[in-house]
Amino acid sequence: MLSLNRTCFLSNSGINGSRTAVQRHGLPVAYVRMPCLLSTRARAAKSGDASVVMETALKEMQLGNGSPAAAEVGLDTTVGGGVKDVYGEDTATEDQLVTPWSVSVASGYNLLRDPHHNKGLAFNEKERDAHYLRGLLPPAIVSHELQVKKMMHNIRQYQVPLQKYMAMTDLQEMNERLFYKLLIDNVEELLPVVYTPTVGEACQKYGSIFRRPQGLFISLKEKGRILEVLKNWPERNIQVIVVTDGERILGLGDLGCQGMGIPVGKLSLYTALGGVRPSACLPVTIDVGTNNESLLNDEFYIGLRQRRATGQEYDELLHEFMSAVKQNYGEKVLIQFEDFANHNAFNLLEKYGTTHLVFNDDIQGTASVVLAGLIAAQKLVGGSLADHRFLFLGAGEAGTGIAELIALEISKQTSVPLDLARKNIWLVDSKGLIVSSRKDSLQHFKKPWAHEHEPIRDLVDAVKAIKPTVLIGTSGVGRTFTKEVIETMASLNEKPIILSLSNPTSQSECTAQEAYRWSEGRAIFASGSPFAPVDYEGKVFVPGQANNAYIFPGFGLGLIMSGAIRVHDDMLLAASEALAAEVSRENFKKGLIYPPFSNIRKISANIAARVAAKAYELGLATRLPQPDDLVKCAESCMYSPTYRNYR
Ligand SMILES: NC(=O)C1=CN([C@@H]2O[C@H](COP(=O)(O)OP(=O)(O)OC[C@H]3O[C@@H](n4cnc5c(N)ncnc54)[C@H](OP(=O)(O)O)[C@@H]3O)[C@@H](O)[C@H]2O)C=CC1
Ligand SMILES: CC(=O)C(=O)O
Ligand SMILES: [Mg+2]
């Protein structure tokens, strides 16, 4: 059993997990909640079926009930699964409630409606016989490749991006492996559909386009019962949770419960870009209400119709969630905070950073991706990071997160103290340049950036005064890099580095065309949401996409494969270096400071390997011994959407 489990970890069908383990035996297994006539283990033993015994052992391991079957696979149930679970029927006393879990083999009509196992017309003759599919499908048998071709053809027929998004969502709900193959094989075309910018519009209209729920909704109504709610999720072996409370969805503000599109989209990328099994991914939205009046008055709104809970009520719900996650899934589940407003984001990261494996994508992932771009850009402009002056428009999660990681890298490169390294980094917020005279009224995350300078209100005046070589937009406000701002940057620098990071496209500080035109084709430009190549005076400029999607999938994979228990800043630096190393000579020739997304799985494997290596070096890895070749290990861990053969 132990060797089977290890083989799964290194197989190309995903990091080890119950579904993978069973699928190796070629049986499409579905979890069903139903009254059990026999205990699952007894039934497994009776059936004599190795896959069912294995499944049962793993299920019991996940339930943490310390069963002999779990012991048989050599795993300590309390380390991986938190405290023992009173819902496990084999250990519950007579007066305790049990959850009647059962495992059944999916077949016939149900198999076609189970997105994890459905292959549609790709079921072969033998499978159609063995799984009672005769008559439920038309006679034609088509290949996975042909299915992809047809779906791409269909999706390209839609003119409206939101229709493409809905078609992709339907596919994900119908045939998961086809969805991921489509996304992986056509990543550059489909990323803007399942992710920014279209996911932003989808969240804004989530209520009216809502068909079937995706992810787990935890609202104030569930206070006191969050552990129970987690147990309603059909998968037991969760490795990554992306959670939002919907208060700062991209640059679109408070979208309340409709922010669910973000965790769902991010986790699709965890699988497609980083190779984490879909069944190990759990999207969560914490609904504490919304202050968005138009949503509160929208009859199609799907969330709680109340203003946001704050203070103790908010903190208690979040704390219950964090505790329940650790209790249910153990210490090594990665919790990625996404699109929280900054007044909660920094506190949550600090509060849970020492007790949980937490990562804030907007603060840390964005920092890592931007640092990678800046490291790569040195090949185009010469010199080192310490030679630059940086100016940010926007001093929130993304802005101060990036600023801090740049300072840390400069401090490490030059051995100057962190405080000194910060001196060449300036930030502007909605009230103007952050300067020492404002220090008392600043939020805590802005204080390190309050340098000595007279107050300046407007960005363009700040550019003239600070004379930055790098301008970074993290304001969430579109078209704030005006013609005058970019012309000033171009007058100060031969090759101004200009990053418009705000999402979606409508919130980008400038367009690619504006950056190239107003800088007379001299800007090194990248944006958070994609822009098409620009033709300026006969030359084609290809803008890069500075988006944390380059980092978090590989970063998460590195944490999972090393069994890391905490995130450390040095892992972010390692990820930046790994990403920067992926920019080829060809890319540089086009002015790119990021590699194309078409290579992203290879890039993610390299990022994962560097992050895992750092986890081992820092003593934060628990999956021992350390594999000799971490890149190979990462590649072999990655989920592949290839159809499995069923017997
Ligand atoms: N490309 C990527 O990978 C990522 C992009 N982003 C994008 O970055 C943007 C900001 O996100 P985040 O940092 O989390 O948001 P925050 O709300 O934490 O920060 C926004 C900052 O912008 C400032 N600001 C708002 N309006 C203006 C204005 N008119 N002029 C100057 N400053 C202004 C705010 O000022 P004040 O503090 O005074 O209110 C605040 O400092 C979003 O659009 C998001 O989509 C975020 C993460 C990753
Ligand atoms: C990309 C991202 O995480 C954001 O815009 O919030
Ligand atoms: Mg985000």
JSON list of C-alpha atoms and ligand atoms in Angstrom, two decimals, residues 195-196 248-252 266 338-343 345-346 360-363 365-367 369-370 392-400 402 427-432 434 438 443 445-446 457 459 473-477 480 500-504 507-509 527-529 545-549, ligand 1:
[
{"chain": "A", "resi": 195, "resn": "TYR", "atom": "CA", "xyz": [-9.21, 34.71, -15.86]},
{"chain": "A", "resi": 196, "resn": "THR", "atom": "CA", "xyz": [-8.66, 38.45, -16.18]},
{"chain": "A", "resi": 248, "resn": "ARG", "atom": "CA", "xyz": [-11.67, 43.98, -3.41]},
{"chain": "A", "resi": 249, "resn": "ILE", "atom": "CA", "xyz": [-12.34, 41.97, -6.54]},
{"chain": "A", "resi": 250, "resn": "LEU", "atom": "CA", "xyz": [-9.62, 42.94, -9.03]},
{"chain": "A", "resi": 251, "resn": "GLY", "atom": "CA", "xyz": [-9.94, 46.72, -9.39]},
{"chain": "A", "resi": 252, "resn": "LEU", "atom": "CA", "xyz": [-13.74, 46.43, -9.37]},
{"chain": "A", "resi": 266, "resn": "LYS", "atom": "CA", "xyz": [-7.49, 30.97, -9.65]},
{"chain": "A", "resi": 338, "resn": "GLU", "atom": "CA", "xyz": [-7.29, 36.49, -2.60]},
{"chain": "A", "resi": 339, "resn": "ASP", "atom": "CA", "xyz": [-8.88, 39.87, -3.17]},
{"chain": "A", "resi": 340, "resn": "PHE", "atom": "CA", "xyz": [-9.52, 40.82, 0.44]},
{"chain": "A", "resi": 341, "resn": "ALA", "atom": "CA", "xyz": [-9.53, 44.57, 1.09]},
{"chain": "A", "resi": 342, "resn": "ASN", "atom": "CA", "xyz": [-6.21, 45.77, 2.46]},
{"chain": "A", "resi": 343, "resn": "HIS", "atom": "CA", "xyz": [-7.60, 46.61, 5.92]},
{"chain": "A", "resi": 345, "resn": "ALA", "atom": "CA", "xyz": [-5.48, 41.36, 4.08]},
{"chain": "A", "resi": 346, "resn": "PHE", "atom": "CA", "xyz": [-2.35, 42.42, 5.93]},
{"chain": "A", "resi": 360, "resn": "ASN", "atom": "CA", "xyz": [-1.54, 36.27, 0.04]},
{"chain": "A", "resi": 361, "resn": "ASP", "atom": "CA", "xyz": [-1.46, 36.32, -3.72]},
{"chain": "A", "resi": 362, "resn": "ASP", "atom": "CA", "xyz": [-2.11, 40.06, -4.04]},
{"chain": "A", "resi": 363, "resn": "ILE", "atom": "CA", "xyz": [0.69, 41.00, -1.64]},
{"chain": "A", "resi": 365, "resn": "GLY", "atom": "CA", "xyz": [2.43, 36.60, -5.49]},
{"chain": "A", "resi": 366, "resn": "THR", "atom": "CA", "xyz": [2.28, 39.99, -7.20]},
{"chain": "A", "resi": 367, "resn": "ALA", "atom": "CA", "xyz": [5.52, 41.04, -5.54]},
{"chain": "A", "resi": 369, "resn": "VAL", "atom": "CA", "xyz": [6.06, 38.30, -10.37]},
{"chain": "A", "resi": 370, "resn": "VAL", "atom": "CA", "xyz": [6.99, 41.98, -10.57]},
{"chain": "A", "resi": 392, "resn": "PHE", "atom": "CA", "xyz": [4.28, 53.45, -7.48]},
{"chain": "A", "resi": 393, "resn": "LEU", "atom": "CA", "xyz": [0.80, 54.80, -8.10]},
{"chain": "A", "resi": 394, "resn": "GLY", "atom": "CA", "xyz": [-1.16, 52.90, -5.44]},
{"chain": "A", "resi": 395, "resn": "ALA", "atom": "CA", "xyz": [0.13, 52.02, -1.98]},
{"chain": "A", "resi": 396, "resn": "GLY", "atom": "CA", "xyz": [-2.08, 49.10, -1.01]},
{"chain": "A", "resi": 397, "resn": "GLU", "atom": "CA", "xyz": [-1.54, 45.35, -1.03]},
{"chain": "A", "resi": 398, "resn": "ALA", "atom": "CA", "xyz": [0.07, 45.09, -4.44]},
{"chain": "A", "resi": 399, "resn": "GLY", "atom": "CA", "xyz": [2.06, 48.35, -4.25]},
{"chain": "A", "resi": 400, "resn": "THR", "atom": "CA", "xyz": [3.58, 47.92, -0.80]},
{"chain": "A", "resi": 402, "resn": "ILE", "atom": "CA", "xyz": [6.06, 44.69, -4.41]},
{"chain": "A", "resi": 427, "resn": "LEU", "atom": "CA", "xyz": [4.69, 55.50, -3.39]},
{"chain": "A", "resi": 428, "resn": "VAL", "atom": "CA", "xyz": [1.73, 57.71, -4.23]},
{"chain": "A", "resi": 429, "resn": "ASP", "atom": "CA", "xyz": [-1.72, 56.96, -2.81]},
{"chain": "A", "resi": 430, "resn": "SER", "atom": "CA", "xyz": [-5.07, 58.70, -3.30]},
{"chain": "A", "resi": 431, "resn": "LYS", "atom": "CA", "xyz": [-3.80, 61.64, -1.22]},
{"chain": "A", "resi": 432, "resn": "GLY", "atom": "CA", "xyz": [-0.49, 62.08, -3.04]},
{"chain": "A", "resi": 434, "resn": "ILE", "atom": "CA", "xyz": [3.70, 59.29, 0.83]},
{"chain": "A", "resi": 438, "resn": "ARG", "atom": "CA", "xyz": [1.89, 62.25, 6.70]},
{"chain": "A", "resi": 443, "resn": "GLN", "atom": "CA", "xyz": [-1.99, 52.85, 7.60]},
{"chain": "A", "resi": 445, "resn": "PHE", "atom": "CA", "xyz": [1.79, 49.10, 5.79]},
{"chain": "A", "resi": 446, "resn": "LYS", "atom": "CA", "xyz": [2.53, 52.55, 4.30]},
{"chain": "A", "resi": 457, "resn": "ARG", "atom": "CA", "xyz": [-0.44, 65.90, -4.74]},
{"chain": "A", "resi": 459, "resn": "LEU", "atom": "CA", "xyz": [1.42, 61.83, -9.99]},
{"chain": "A", "resi": 473, "resn": "GLY", "atom": "CA", "xyz": [0.60, 51.20, -11.40]},
{"chain": "A", "resi": 474, "resn": "THR", "atom": "CA", "xyz": [-1.23, 49.44, -8.57]},
{"chain": "A", "resi": 475, "resn": "SER", "atom": "CA", "xyz": [-4.04, 51.90, -7.99]},
{"chain": "A", "resi": 476, "resn": "GLY", "atom": "CA", "xyz": [-6.98, 50.00, -9.44]},
{"chain": "A", "resi": 477, "resn": "VAL", "atom": "CA", "xyz": [-7.85, 53.17, -11.35]},
{"chain": "A", "resi": 480, "resn": "THR", "atom": "CA", "xyz": [-4.10, 57.38, -14.56]},
{"chain": "A", "resi": 500, "resn": "SER", "atom": "CA", "xyz": [0.29, 48.99, -15.47]},
{"chain": "A", "resi": 501, "resn": "LEU", "atom": "CA", "xyz": [-0.71, 46.23, -13.13]},
{"chain": "A", "resi": 502, "resn": "SER", "atom": "CA", "xyz": [-4.32, 47.05, -12.33]},
{"chain": "A", "resi": 503, "resn": "ASN", "atom": "CA", "xyz": [-7.01, 44.64, -13.46]},
{"chain": "A", "resi": 504, "resn": "PRO", "atom": "CA", "xyz": [-9.18, 44.13, -15.36]},
{"chain": "A", "resi": 507, "resn": "GLN", "atom": "CA", "xyz": [-8.67, 49.61, -14.72]},
{"chain": "A", "resi": 508, "resn": "SER", "atom": "CA", "xyz": [-5.24, 49.42, -16.34]},
{"chain": "A", "resi": 509, "resn": "GLU", "atom": "CA", "xyz": [-3.29, 52.63, -15.67]},
{"chain": "A", "resi": 527, "resn": "SER", "atom": "CA", "xyz": [0.33, 45.01, -17.83]},
{"chain": "A", "resi": 528, "resn": "GLY", "atom": "CA", "xyz": [-1.78, 42.97, -15.41]},
{"chain": "A", "resi": 529, "resn": "SER", "atom": "CA", "xyz": [-4.38, 42.10, -18.04]},
{"chain": "A", "resi": 545, "resn": "GLN", "atom": "CA", "xyz": [1.58, 40.28, -18.87]},
{"chain": "A", "resi": 546, "resn": "ALA", "atom": "CA", "xyz": [2.78, 41.06, -15.36]},
{"chain": "A", "resi": 547, "resn": "ASN", "atom": "CA", "xyz": [0.30, 38.93, -13.51]},
{"chain": "A", "resi": 548, "resn": "ASN", "atom": "CA", "xyz": [0.66, 36.81, -10.41]},
{"chain": "A", "resi": 549, "resn": "ALA", "atom": "CA", "xyz": [-0.67, 33.86, -12.47]},
{"chain": "B", "resi": 1, "resn": "LIG", "atom": "N1", "xyz": [-1.22, 42.26, -12.04]},
{"chain": "B", "resi": 1, "resn": "LIG", "atom": "C1", "xyz": [-1.39, 41.56, -10.95]},
{"chain": "B", "resi": 1, "resn": "LIG", "atom": "O1", "xyz": [-0.93, 40.41, -10.83]},
{"chain": "B", "resi": 1, "resn": "LIG", "atom": "C2", "xyz": [-2.14, 42.14, -9.82]},
{"chain": "B", "resi": 1, "resn": "LIG", "atom": "C3", "xyz": [-2.86, 43.27, -9.97]},
{"chain": "B", "resi": 1, "resn": "LIG", "atom": "N2", "xyz": [-3.53, 43.81, -8.92]},
{"chain": "B", "resi": 1, "resn": "LIG", "atom": "C4", "xyz": [-4.34, 44.99, -9.18]},
{"chain": "B", "resi": 1, "resn": "LIG", "atom": "O2", "xyz": [-3.84, 46.09, -8.48]},
{"chain": "B", "resi": 1, "resn": "LIG", "atom": "C5", "xyz": [-4.89, 46.96, -8.15]},
{"chain": "B", "resi": 1, "resn": "LIG", "atom": "C6", "xyz": [-4.77, 47.35, -6.69]},
{"chain": "B", "resi": 1, "resn": "LIG", "atom": "O3", "xyz": [-4.87, 46.22, -5.87]},
{"chain": "B", "resi": 1, "resn": "LIG", "atom": "P1", "xyz": [-4.51, 46.31, -4.32]},
{"chain": "B", "resi": 1, "resn": "LIG", "atom": "O4", "xyz": [-3.19, 46.87, -4.11]},
{"chain": "B", "resi": 1, "resn": "LIG", "atom": "O5", "xyz": [-4.82, 45.02, -3.73]},
{"chain": "B", "resi": 1, "resn": "LIG", "atom": "O6", "xyz": [-5.61, 47.38, -3.85]},
{"chain": "B", "resi": 1, "resn": "LIG", "atom": "P2", "xyz": [-5.60, 48.28, -2.57]},
{"chain": "B", "resi": 1, "resn": "LIG", "atom": "O7", "xyz": [-6.99, 48.74, -2.39]},
{"chain": "B", "resi": 1, "resn": "LIG", "atom": "O8", "xyz": [-4.92, 47.59, -1.46]},
{"chain": "B", "resi": 1, "resn": "LIG", "atom": "O9", "xyz": [-4.68, 49.54, -2.97]},
{"chain": "B", "resi": 1, "resn": "LIG", "atom": "C7", "xyz": [-5.06, 50.50, -3.89]},
{"chain": "B", "resi": 1, "resn": "LIG", "atom": "C8", "xyz": [-4.16, 51.69, -3.71]},
{"chain": "B", "resi": 1, "resn": "LIG", "atom": "O10", "xyz": [-4.41, 52.61, -4.76]},
{"chain": "B", "resi": 1, "resn": "LIG", "atom": "C9", "xyz": [-4.58, 53.90, -4.21]},
{"chain": "B", "resi": 1, "resn": "LIG", "atom": "N3", "xyz": [-5.44, 54.71, -5.07]},
{"chain": "B", "resi": 1, "resn": "LIG", "atom": "C10", "xyz": [-6.75, 54.56, -5.32]},
{"chain": "B", "resi": 1, "resn": "LIG", "atom": "N4", "xyz": [-7.16, 55.50, -6.18]},
{"chain": "B", "resi": 1, "resn": "LIG", "atom": "C11", "xyz": [-6.10, 56.25, -6.46]},
{"chain": "B", "resi": 1, "resn": "LIG", "atom": "C12", "xyz": [-5.88, 57.39, -7.27]},
{"chain": "B", "resi": 1, "resn": "LIG", "atom": "N5", "xyz": [-6.87, 57.93, -7.99]},
{"chain": "B", "resi": 1, "resn": "LIG", "atom": "N6", "xyz": [-4.66, 57.93, -7.31]},
{"chain": "B", "resi": 1, "resn": "LIG", "atom": "C13", "xyz": [-3.66, 57.39, -6.59]},
{"chain": "B", "resi": 1, "resn": "LIG", "atom": "N7", "xyz": [-3.79, 56.32, -5.83]},
{"chain": "B", "resi": 1, "resn": "LIG", "atom": "C14", "xyz": [-5.00, 55.75, -5.75]},
{"chain": "B", "resi": 1, "resn": "LIG", "atom": "C15", "xyz": [-5.20, 53.67, -2.85]},
{"chain": "B", "resi": 1, "resn": "LIG", "atom": "O11", "xyz": [-5.00, 54.82, -2.08]},
{"chain": "B", "resi": 1, "resn": "LIG", "atom": "P3", "xyz": [-5.50, 54.97, -0.56]},
{"chain": "B", "resi": 1, "resn": "LIG", "atom": "O12", "xyz": [-4.65, 54.04, 0.22]},
{"chain": "B", "resi": 1, "resn": "LIG", "atom": "O13", "xyz": [-5.26, 56.38, -0.26]},
{"chain": "B", "resi": 1, "resn": "LIG", "atom": "O14", "xyz": [-6.95, 54.57, -0.56]},
{"chain": "B", "resi": 1, "resn": "LIG", "atom": "C16", "xyz": [-4.41, 52.45, -2.40]},
{"chain": "B", "resi": 1, "resn": "LIG", "atom": "O15", "xyz": [-3.19, 52.85, -1.85]},
{"chain": "B", "resi": 1, "resn": "LIG", "atom": "C17", "xyz": [-6.18, 46.22, -8.50]},
{"chain": "B", "resi": 1, "resn": "LIG", "atom": "O16", "xyz": [-6.68, 46.73, -9.71]},
{"chain": "B", "resi": 1, "resn": "LIG", "atom": "C18", "xyz": [-5.75, 44.81, -8.71]},
{"chain": "B", "resi": 1, "resn": "LIG", "atom": "O17", "xyz": [-6.52, 44.17, -9.71]},
{"chain": "B", "resi": 1, "resn": "LIG", "atom": "C19", "xyz": [-3.49, 43.27, -7.67]},
{"chain": "B", "resi": 1, "resn": "LIG", "atom": "C20", "xyz": [-2.81, 42.12, -7.47]},
{"chain": "B", "resi": 1, "resn": "LIG", "atom": "C21", "xyz": [-2.12, 41.44, -8.54]}
]
